[in-house]
Coordinates of C-alpha atoms in Angstrom, one line a residue:
M158 CA -39.4 21.5 23.0
A159 CA -40.4 18.0 23.2
E160 CA -38.6 17.4 26.1
D161 CA -40.4 19.6 28.0
A162 CA -43.7 18.7 26.4
I163 CA -43.3 15.1 27.7
L164 CA -41.9 15.9 31.0
G165 CA -44.4 18.7 31.7
Y166 CA -47.3 16.5 30.6
L167 CA -46.5 13.6 32.9
A168 CA -46.0 16.4 35.8
T169 CA -50.1 16.4 35.7
H170 CA -50.8 12.9 34.0
E171 CA -50.1 9.4 34.9
E172 CA -49.5 8.2 31.2
I173 CA -49.2 9.5 27.9
P174 CA -50.9 6.6 26.0
D175 CA -50.0 6.8 22.5
S176 CA -47.0 8.8 21.3
G177 CA -48.5 9.5 17.8
Q178 CA -51.2 11.2 19.0
F179 CA -49.3 13.3 21.8
A180 CA -47.0 14.4 18.6
S181 CA -50.2 15.6 17.0
Q182 CA -51.5 17.2 19.7
H183 CA -48.5 19.2 20.4
G184 CA -47.5 20.1 17.3
L185 CA -44.3 18.1 16.9
Q186 CA -42.8 15.4 14.8
H187 CA -43.4 12.0 15.9
N188 CA -39.9 11.1 14.9
D189 CA -38.5 14.3 17.7
V190 CA -40.8 12.5 20.3
V191 CA -39.3 9.2 19.8
N192 CA -35.9 10.3 20.0
V193 CA -36.7 12.3 23.3
I194 CA -38.4 9.0 24.7
K195 CA -35.5 6.6 24.3
S196 CA -33.1 9.3 25.9
L197 CA -35.3 9.7 28.7
H198 CA -35.7 6.2 29.2
G199 CA -31.9 5.4 29.3
F200 CA -31.6 7.8 31.9
R201 CA -34.9 5.9 34.0
Y202 CA -37.0 9.6 33.9
I203 CA -39.8 8.0 32.3
D204 CA -40.7 3.8 31.5
A205 CA -42.0 2.9 27.9
Q206 CA -43.5 0.4 26.3
D207 CA -43.6 -0.2 22.5
I208 CA -47.1 0.0 20.5
K209 CA -47.3 -1.6 17.0
R210 CA -50.0 -0.6 14.9
E211 CA -50.6 -2.7 11.5
S212 CA -51.9 -0.4 8.8
W213 CA -52.2 -0.4 5.1
V214 CA -51.1 2.5 2.3
L215 CA -51.2 2.9 -0.8
T216 CA -48.6 2.1 -3.7
D217 CA -47.7 4.5 -6.4
E218 CA -50.1 2.7 -8.7
G219 CA -52.9 2.7 -6.3
K220 CA -52.5 6.8 -5.5
K221 CA -53.1 7.0 -9.5
Y222 CA -56.1 4.9 -9.3
A223 CA -57.4 6.6 -6.4
A224 CA -56.9 10.2 -8.1
E225 CA -57.8 8.8 -12.1
G226 CA -59.9 5.8 -11.1
S227 CA -59.6 2.3 -11.9
P228 CA -58.4 0.7 -15.0
E229 CA -61.6 -1.2 -15.8
V230 CA -63.7 1.9 -15.4
Q231 CA -61.4 4.3 -17.5
L232 CA -61.9 2.0 -20.1
F233 CA -65.8 1.3 -19.6
L234 CA -65.8 5.5 -19.9
A235 CA -64.0 5.3 -23.1
I236 CA -66.1 3.0 -25.0
P237 CA -69.4 4.9 -26.1
P238 CA -72.7 4.4 -24.7
E239 CA -74.2 3.1 -27.7
G240 CA -72.6 1.0 -30.6
S241 CA -69.2 -0.2 -30.3
I242 CA -65.7 1.0 -30.9
S243 CA -62.7 -1.1 -32.3
K244 CA -60.5 -3.0 -30.2
D245 CA -57.2 -0.9 -32.0
E246 CA -59.2 2.1 -31.5
L247 CA -59.9 2.0 -27.8
Q248 CA -56.2 0.9 -27.2
K249 CA -55.2 4.2 -28.9
K250 CA -57.4 6.0 -26.3
L251 CA -55.7 4.6 -23.2
D252 CA -52.2 4.2 -21.6
P253 CA -51.0 0.7 -22.6
S254 CA -51.1 -1.0 -18.9
V255 CA -54.6 0.6 -18.3
F256 CA -55.9 -0.8 -21.6
K257 CA -54.3 -4.4 -20.5
I258 CA -55.6 -4.5 -16.9
G259 CA -58.9 -2.8 -17.8
C260 CA -59.7 -5.4 -20.4
S261 CA -59.1 -8.1 -18.1
Q262 CA -61.1 -6.8 -15.3
A263 CA -64.0 -4.9 -17.0
G264 CA -64.3 -8.8 -18.4
K265 CA -64.1 -10.3 -15.7
N266 CA -66.6 -7.8 -14.5
K267 CA -68.8 -8.9 -17.0
W268 CA -69.0 -5.3 -17.9
V269 CA -68.0 -5.3 -21.9
D270 CA -68.0 -7.5 -24.6
M271 CA -64.8 -8.2 -26.0
G272 CA -63.9 -8.8 -29.4
K273 CA -63.2 -7.0 -32.4
Q274 CA -66.1 -4.6 -31.5
V275 CA -65.7 -3.9 -28.2
S276 CA -69.2 -2.6 -26.5
R277 CA -70.9 -2.2 -23.3
K278 CA -73.1 -4.7 -22.0
V279 CA -74.0 -2.4 -19.0
Q280 CA -75.0 1.3 -18.8
H281 CA -73.8 2.4 -15.5
V282 CA -70.9 1.1 -12.8
E283 CA -69.6 2.0 -9.9
D284 CA -65.7 2.4 -9.2
K285 CA -65.6 0.5 -6.1
V286 CA -61.5 -0.1 -6.3
K287 CA -61.3 4.0 -6.4
D288 CA -63.8 4.6 -3.9
L289 CA -61.9 1.6 -1.5
L290 CA -58.4 3.3 -2.1
I291 CA -60.1 6.9 -0.7
R292 CA -61.3 5.5 2.2
I293 CA -57.7 3.5 2.8
Q294 CA -56.0 6.9 2.1
D295 CA -58.6 8.8 4.8
G296 CA -57.6 6.5 7.6
Q297 CA -60.7 4.5 7.3
V298 CA -61.4 0.8 7.6
I299 CA -62.3 -1.7 4.8
G300 CA -63.6 -5.1 5.1
K301 CA -60.7 -8.2 4.6
D302 CA -62.0 -9.2 1.5
D303 CA -61.6 -5.9 0.1
I304 CA -57.9 -5.6 1.6
N305 CA -57.1 -9.1 -0.1
S306 CA -58.5 -8.1 -3.3
L307 CA -56.5 -4.4 -3.3
K308 CA -53.5 -6.3 -1.9
A309 CA -53.7 -9.0 -5.0
R310 CA -53.6 -6.5 -7.5
K311 CA -50.6 -4.6 -5.0
L312 CA -52.2 -1.4 -5.0
I313 CA -52.0 -1.4 -1.1
V314 CA -49.2 -3.0 0.9
A315 CA -48.6 -3.4 4.7
Q316 CA -46.8 -0.5 6.9
T317 CA -46.3 -1.2 10.4
W318 CA -46.5 2.1 13.0
K319 CA -44.1 1.9 15.8
G320 CA -44.6 4.1 19.0
Y321 CA -44.8 3.9 22.7
S322 CA -46.5 4.7 25.8
V323 CA -44.9 6.5 28.5
R324 CA -45.2 6.7 32.5
K325 CA -43.4 8.2 34.7
G326 CA -40.0 6.6 35.7
P327 CA -37.9 6.4 39.2
N328 CA -35.6 9.2 38.1
Y329 CA -38.4 11.2 37.2
A330 CA -38.2 15.2 37.3
P331 CA -40.1 18.0 36.0
R332 CA -36.6 18.9 34.1
R333 CA -33.9 17.0 33.4
K334 CA -30.5 17.4 35.8
K335 CA -27.5 18.6 33.8
V336 CA -25.1 15.3 35.2
A337 CA -21.4 15.8 34.4
T338 CA -19.6 13.3 32.1
D339 CA -16.2 14.0 33.3
L340 CA -14.0 15.3 36.2
T341 CA -12.3 18.6 35.0
R342 CA -9.5 20.0 36.6
E343 CA -11.7 23.2 37.3
N344 CA -14.3 21.4 39.0
L345 CA -10.9 20.5 41.5
Q346 CA -9.8 24.0 41.9
R347 CA -13.4 25.4 42.6
G348 CA -14.4 22.7 44.8
D349 CA -17.7 22.1 43.1
W350 CA -16.7 18.7 42.6
K351 CA -18.8 17.4 45.8
E352 CA -21.9 18.5 44.4
L353 CA -21.5 17.5 41.1
E354 CA -24.0 14.3 39.8
F355 CA -22.5 12.4 37.5
K356 CA -23.1 9.8 34.9
E357 CA -23.2 6.4 35.4
Y358 CA -20.7 4.6 33.8
N359 CA -21.9 1.7 31.4
F360 CA -19.4 -0.8 31.2
N361 CA -21.4 -2.8 28.4
A362 CA -21.0 -0.3 25.7
K363 CA -18.8 -1.1 23.0
G364 CA -15.9 1.5 22.4
P365 CA -15.1 3.1 19.3
P366 CA -13.6 0.9 17.0
A367 CA -9.8 1.0 16.2
E368 CA -8.7 2.6 13.3
A369 CA -6.2 0.3 11.8
G370 CA -4.8 -1.1 8.4
H371 CA -6.2 -4.6 7.4
L372 CA -4.0 -7.3 6.0
H373 CA -4.9 -8.9 2.7
P374 CA -6.5 -12.4 2.9
L375 CA -3.6 -13.1 0.1
L376 CA -0.8 -11.8 2.6
K377 CA -2.2 -13.8 5.7
V378 CA -2.1 -17.2 3.3
K379 CA 1.1 -16.2 2.0
Q380 CA 2.8 -15.6 5.1
Q381 CA 1.7 -19.0 6.7
L382 CA 2.9 -20.8 3.3
K383 CA 6.4 -18.9 4.7
N384 CA 6.7 -20.0 7.6
I385 CA 5.9 -23.9 6.4
F386 CA 9.0 -23.2 4.2
L387 CA 11.2 -22.0 6.8
Q388 CA 9.9 -24.7 9.1
M389 CA 11.0 -27.4 6.5
G390 CA 14.7 -25.6 6.3
F391 CA 14.0 -23.6 2.8
E392 CA 15.7 -20.2 1.9
E393 CA 13.6 -17.5 0.5
M394 CA 14.9 -16.2 -3.1
P395 CA 14.8 -12.8 -4.2
T396 CA 11.6 -12.0 -6.5
N397 CA 11.6 -8.2 -6.8
N398 CA 12.7 -8.5 -10.9
F399 CA 9.3 -8.3 -12.4
V400 CA 10.7 -7.5 -15.8
E401 CA 13.1 -10.8 -16.7
S402 CA 14.6 -11.4 -20.5
S403 CA 13.1 -14.4 -22.4
F404 CA 16.5 -15.7 -21.8
W405 CA 16.2 -16.4 -18.2
N406 CA 12.4 -17.1 -18.5
F407 CA 12.6 -19.4 -21.3
D408 CA 16.0 -20.4 -22.7
A409 CA 17.8 -21.6 -20.1
L410 CA 14.8 -23.7 -18.7
F411 CA 15.3 -25.4 -21.7
Q412 CA 12.2 -24.2 -23.6
P413 CA 12.6 -24.0 -27.0
Q414 CA 11.8 -20.9 -28.8
Q415 CA 9.1 -21.9 -31.0
H416 CA 7.1 -23.3 -27.7
P417 CA 3.3 -21.6 -27.6
A418 CA 4.0 -20.4 -24.3
R419 CA 6.6 -17.7 -25.9
D420 CA 3.5 -16.4 -28.1
S421 CA 2.5 -13.0 -27.8
H422 CA -0.9 -14.6 -27.0
D423 CA 0.2 -15.8 -23.7
T424 CA 3.3 -13.8 -22.8
F425 CA 3.4 -9.7 -22.1
F426 CA 6.5 -8.5 -23.9
M427 CA 7.7 -4.9 -23.1
E428 CA 8.2 -2.3 -25.4
A429 CA 10.5 -0.3 -23.6
P430 CA 13.2 -1.2 -22.5
S431 CA 12.3 -4.5 -25.2
T432 CA 15.7 -6.1 -24.8
T433 CA 18.2 -7.1 -21.9
R434 CA 20.9 -5.5 -21.5
E435 CA 23.5 -8.4 -20.6
L436 CA 23.6 -12.1 -20.4
P437 CA 26.6 -14.3 -19.4
E438 CA 28.1 -15.1 -22.7
D439 CA 29.8 -18.2 -22.2
Y440 CA 26.6 -19.5 -20.6
V441 CA 24.5 -18.2 -23.3
Q442 CA 26.4 -20.3 -26.0
L443 CA 26.3 -23.7 -23.9
V444 CA 22.6 -22.7 -23.7
K445 CA 22.4 -22.3 -27.7
R446 CA 24.4 -25.8 -28.2
V447 CA 22.4 -27.9 -26.3
H448 CA 19.0 -26.2 -28.0
E449 CA 20.2 -26.8 -31.5
S450 CA 21.9 -30.0 -31.3
G451 CA 21.9 -31.2 -28.0
G452 CA 24.3 -32.8 -25.7
Y453 CA 24.3 -34.7 -22.2
G454 CA 22.6 -37.6 -23.4
S455 CA 20.3 -35.2 -25.2
R456 CA 20.1 -34.5 -29.2
G457 CA 18.0 -30.9 -28.6
Y458 CA 15.4 -29.4 -30.6
M459 CA 17.2 -29.3 -33.9
Y460 CA 16.4 -25.6 -34.7
D461 CA 18.4 -22.5 -35.3
W462 CA 18.4 -20.6 -31.9
K463 CA 17.8 -17.2 -32.2
R464 CA 20.1 -14.7 -29.9
E465 CA 17.2 -11.7 -30.6
E466 CA 14.5 -14.0 -29.0
A467 CA 16.4 -14.5 -26.2
N468 CA 17.2 -10.8 -25.9
K469 CA 13.4 -10.1 -25.6
N470 CA 12.2 -8.8 -22.1
L471 CA 9.0 -9.6 -21.0
L472 CA 6.6 -9.9 -17.7
R473 CA 7.8 -12.9 -15.8
T474 CA 5.5 -15.6 -16.7
H475 CA 6.8 -17.8 -13.8
T476 CA 8.6 -17.5 -10.3
T477 CA 11.0 -20.4 -12.2
A478 CA 12.9 -17.9 -14.0
V479 CA 14.2 -16.8 -10.5
S480 CA 15.0 -20.4 -9.5
T481 CA 17.1 -20.4 -13.0
R482 CA 19.2 -17.9 -12.0
M483 CA 19.8 -19.0 -8.4
L484 CA 20.8 -22.2 -9.8
Y485 CA 23.5 -20.7 -11.8
A486 CA 24.7 -18.7 -9.0
L487 CA 25.0 -21.8 -7.0
A488 CA 26.9 -24.0 -9.6
K489 CA 29.6 -21.4 -9.9
Q490 CA 30.3 -21.9 -6.1
P491 CA 31.6 -24.8 -5.0
F492 CA 28.7 -27.5 -4.3
A493 CA 26.6 -27.3 -1.6
P494 CA 23.1 -28.9 -1.0
K495 CA 20.1 -26.0 -1.2
R496 CA 16.6 -25.5 -0.6
Y497 CA 15.1 -23.0 -1.8
F498 CA 11.3 -21.4 -2.2
S499 CA 9.7 -18.0 -3.6
I500 CA 6.2 -16.6 -3.4
D501 CA 5.4 -14.0 -5.6
R502 CA 3.5 -12.2 -8.4
V503 CA 3.7 -13.6 -11.8
F504 CA 2.1 -12.4 -15.3
R505 CA 0.4 -14.4 -18.0
N506 CA -1.6 -12.8 -21.3
E507 CA -4.9 -14.9 -20.1
S508 CA -8.7 -13.8 -20.7
V509 CA -9.8 -13.0 -17.4
D510 CA -12.9 -15.1 -16.2
R511 CA -14.0 -16.3 -12.5
T512 CA -10.9 -18.7 -12.1
H513 CA -8.3 -16.6 -14.2
L514 CA -6.2 -13.3 -14.0
A515 CA -4.0 -12.0 -16.0
E516 CA -1.5 -11.4 -12.8
F517 CA -1.4 -13.8 -9.9
H518 CA 0.7 -15.6 -7.6
Q519 CA 2.8 -18.5 -7.7
I520 CA 4.1 -20.7 -5.0
E521 CA 7.8 -22.5 -6.0
G522 CA 10.0 -24.7 -4.2
L523 CA 13.1 -26.5 -4.7
V524 CA 15.7 -28.9 -3.7
C525 CA 19.1 -29.1 -4.9
D526 CA 21.2 -32.0 -4.1
R527 CA 23.8 -35.1 -5.0
G528 CA 21.1 -38.4 -6.2
L529 CA 18.0 -36.8 -5.6
T530 CA 15.0 -39.4 -6.7
L531 CA 11.2 -38.9 -8.3
G532 CA 10.8 -40.7 -4.8
D533 CA 12.5 -38.0 -2.9
L534 CA 10.3 -35.3 -4.7
I535 CA 7.1 -37.6 -3.7
G536 CA 8.4 -37.3 0.0
V537 CA 8.8 -33.7 0.2
L538 CA 5.2 -33.0 -1.3
N539 CA 3.6 -35.4 1.2
D540 CA 5.6 -33.5 3.9
F541 CA 4.8 -30.1 2.5
F542 CA 1.2 -30.3 1.4
S543 CA 0.4 -32.4 4.6
R544 CA 1.3 -29.1 6.9
L545 CA -1.5 -27.4 4.4
G546 CA -4.0 -29.8 5.6
M547 CA -4.0 -32.0 2.6
S548 CA -2.7 -35.7 3.4
K549 CA -4.7 -37.5 0.6
L550 CA -2.0 -36.8 -2.5
R551 CA -2.3 -38.5 -6.0
F552 CA 0.3 -38.1 -8.6
K553 CA -0.4 -38.2 -12.3
P554 CA 2.3 -38.2 -14.9
A555 CA 2.8 -35.0 -17.2
Y556 CA 4.9 -33.1 -19.5
N557 CA 6.8 -29.9 -19.0
P558 CA 9.8 -28.9 -21.2
Y559 CA 11.8 -28.2 -18.5
T560 CA 11.3 -31.3 -16.0
E561 CA 11.5 -35.5 -16.5
P562 CA 10.3 -36.7 -14.8
S563 CA 6.9 -34.5 -14.7
M564 CA 4.0 -35.2 -12.5
E565 CA 0.9 -33.5 -11.5
I566 CA -0.1 -32.9 -7.9
F567 CA -3.8 -33.8 -6.9
S568 CA -5.7 -33.7 -3.6
Y569 CA -8.8 -35.3 -2.1
H570 CA -11.2 -32.7 -1.6
E571 CA -13.5 -33.2 1.3
G572 CA -16.2 -30.7 1.0
L573 CA -16.1 -31.4 -3.3
K574 CA -16.0 -35.2 -2.6
K575 CA -13.4 -35.6 -5.8
W576 CA -9.7 -35.4 -6.5
V577 CA -8.7 -31.7 -7.6
E578 CA -5.4 -30.6 -8.8
I579 CA -3.4 -28.3 -7.1
G580 CA 0.1 -28.2 -8.4
N581 CA 2.5 -29.6 -10.8
S582 CA 5.9 -31.4 -10.1
G583 CA 9.0 -32.4 -12.1
M584 CA 12.9 -32.8 -11.7
F585 CA 14.9 -30.6 -13.7
R586 CA 16.4 -32.0 -17.2
P587 CA 20.0 -32.3 -17.2
E588 CA 19.8 -30.2 -20.6
M589 CA 19.1 -27.2 -18.1
L590 CA 21.4 -28.3 -15.4
L591 CA 24.7 -29.5 -17.0
P592 CA 25.1 -26.4 -18.9
M593 CA 25.3 -24.5 -15.7
G594 CA 28.0 -26.7 -14.5
F595 CA 26.5 -28.7 -11.6
P596 CA 28.0 -32.1 -10.9
E597 CA 26.7 -35.0 -13.2
D598 CA 25.2 -36.2 -10.1
V599 CA 22.9 -33.7 -8.8
R600 CA 19.7 -33.2 -9.0
V601 CA 16.6 -31.0 -8.7
I602 CA 13.3 -31.3 -7.7
A603 CA 10.5 -28.8 -8.0
W604 CA 7.1 -28.2 -7.6
G605 CA 5.0 -25.1 -8.0
L606 CA 0.8 -24.2 -7.5
S607 CA -1.0 -20.8 -7.2
L608 CA -1.6 -18.7 -4.2
E609 CA -5.1 -17.6 -4.9
R610 CA -6.4 -21.3 -5.3
P611 CA -5.8 -22.1 -1.8
T612 CA -6.9 -18.8 -0.7
M613 CA -10.2 -19.0 -2.6
I614 CA -10.7 -22.5 -0.9
L615 CA -10.1 -20.7 2.7
Y616 CA -12.2 -17.8 2.4
G617 CA -14.9 -19.4 0.4
V618 CA -14.3 -17.1 -2.1
D619 CA -16.1 -18.4 -5.5
N620 CA -14.8 -15.7 -7.9
I621 CA -11.1 -14.9 -8.3
R622 CA -11.9 -11.3 -9.1
D623 CA -13.5 -11.0 -5.6
L624 CA -10.0 -11.6 -4.1
F625 CA -7.4 -9.9 -6.2
G626 CA -7.8 -6.7 -8.4
H627 CA -9.4 -3.6 -9.0
K628 CA -12.9 -5.2 -8.2
V629 CA -12.3 -6.1 -4.6
D630 CA -14.3 -5.5 -1.7
L631 CA -12.7 -3.5 0.8
S632 CA -14.9 -4.9 3.9
L633 CA -13.9 -8.0 2.9
I634 CA -10.4 -7.2 3.8
K635 CA -11.9 -6.0 7.2
R636 CA -13.7 -8.8 7.7
N637 CA -11.7 -11.6 7.1
P638 CA -10.7 -13.9 9.8
I639 CA -6.9 -15.1 10.5
C640 CA -5.9 -17.7 8.0
R641 CA -5.5 -20.9 9.7
L642 CA -4.0 -23.6 7.6
G643 CA -3.6 -27.3 8.8
I644 CA 0.0 -27.0 10.2
N645 CA 1.4 -30.3 11.5

């Protein structure tokens, strides 16, 4: 209907000067007229020019005062013409917001005498605010000072009206021609394709977005890190067991059974199955002995080691439990140097905040060979982190139950202009390696860090809960760019 009205009107008139007035005169919705104008303009049936008009409309508060009167007049009328009224009584007669605004405005206008008793200073007032609001509601024009006064009281807001003026275009016709969008089999069979007018191709139009899956930022960074390890000659360890025994997670690493990390406040213990079914008995006895009385140059921890503690199942607190199993298996074979890595999920009973989760990912690398030293560890760390784009490293002595010496790893953050801790490292202790069966000259150097921290830095995420967990915004996964680490 709107299309026929527009094209029919232009057949006898040069111009539609205002689409809003045109819609009103022909009983049409302006939105419908605008949509038709855009369509006809796209096919060059008409030429359209934008029209913008600024107008003022009442806010909800303004509409209320236009109907009921301004607060100052409502307060004035609530005061007896003769005598006075207590402030408390006056407040009971009015809405709290009306009373508060009315007191301020009526006092400013010098209409009332405000004290413990409130009385009129004048006998008659005009509700100028209500009159101005009604005039605006009726589409009348008011003065600039009045506009500023009402705007300051947030009784009116500016509104931009958008419409079009319309003239005939180069392809004008009283009726729109139906154009074909596809050449069909039927057109070819009938032969009417010769008379068809086809819609022009718009080569600038965007096609429909391709529906496809999207990789999570953690998966992208994980793959890049995996590639770095593979370039350095490392083998990936199998990390598919989230549930581990306390023996492989703690005891085999020479971590004492009374260590705070083994408390339920830090570790998730399993209810079912609560204990492991089997452990290598000969190795268990060697681990027990080194805990209780030492060996291999160590005096141990000198306590009664309990098998029931070692049997407890838990959600692994670090992927070093996997490293322990791999090293034990390696020690049972004729010795050959190995480089292992893993990147997978670990679990700790921690309070959740912007930088901590109870479930996160750990990156771990280790090198097993004869005669390794702390210098070898520092060299491998410099090589690994330089491939991540971190060339400025510092190392600080630290303590770990299963590595000696141990070092915290720091990198200089160019954005923060300070040194930031990025990981931990060390050399596995003889009390851990020799009970497995390794020759005495074999050493293992290792390091670990979280996957979430570098990912947060790369993608500008400042809250870990926005990156991993049930609160992640799926649109983040769709929008995030390809991971680019500083690989040399």
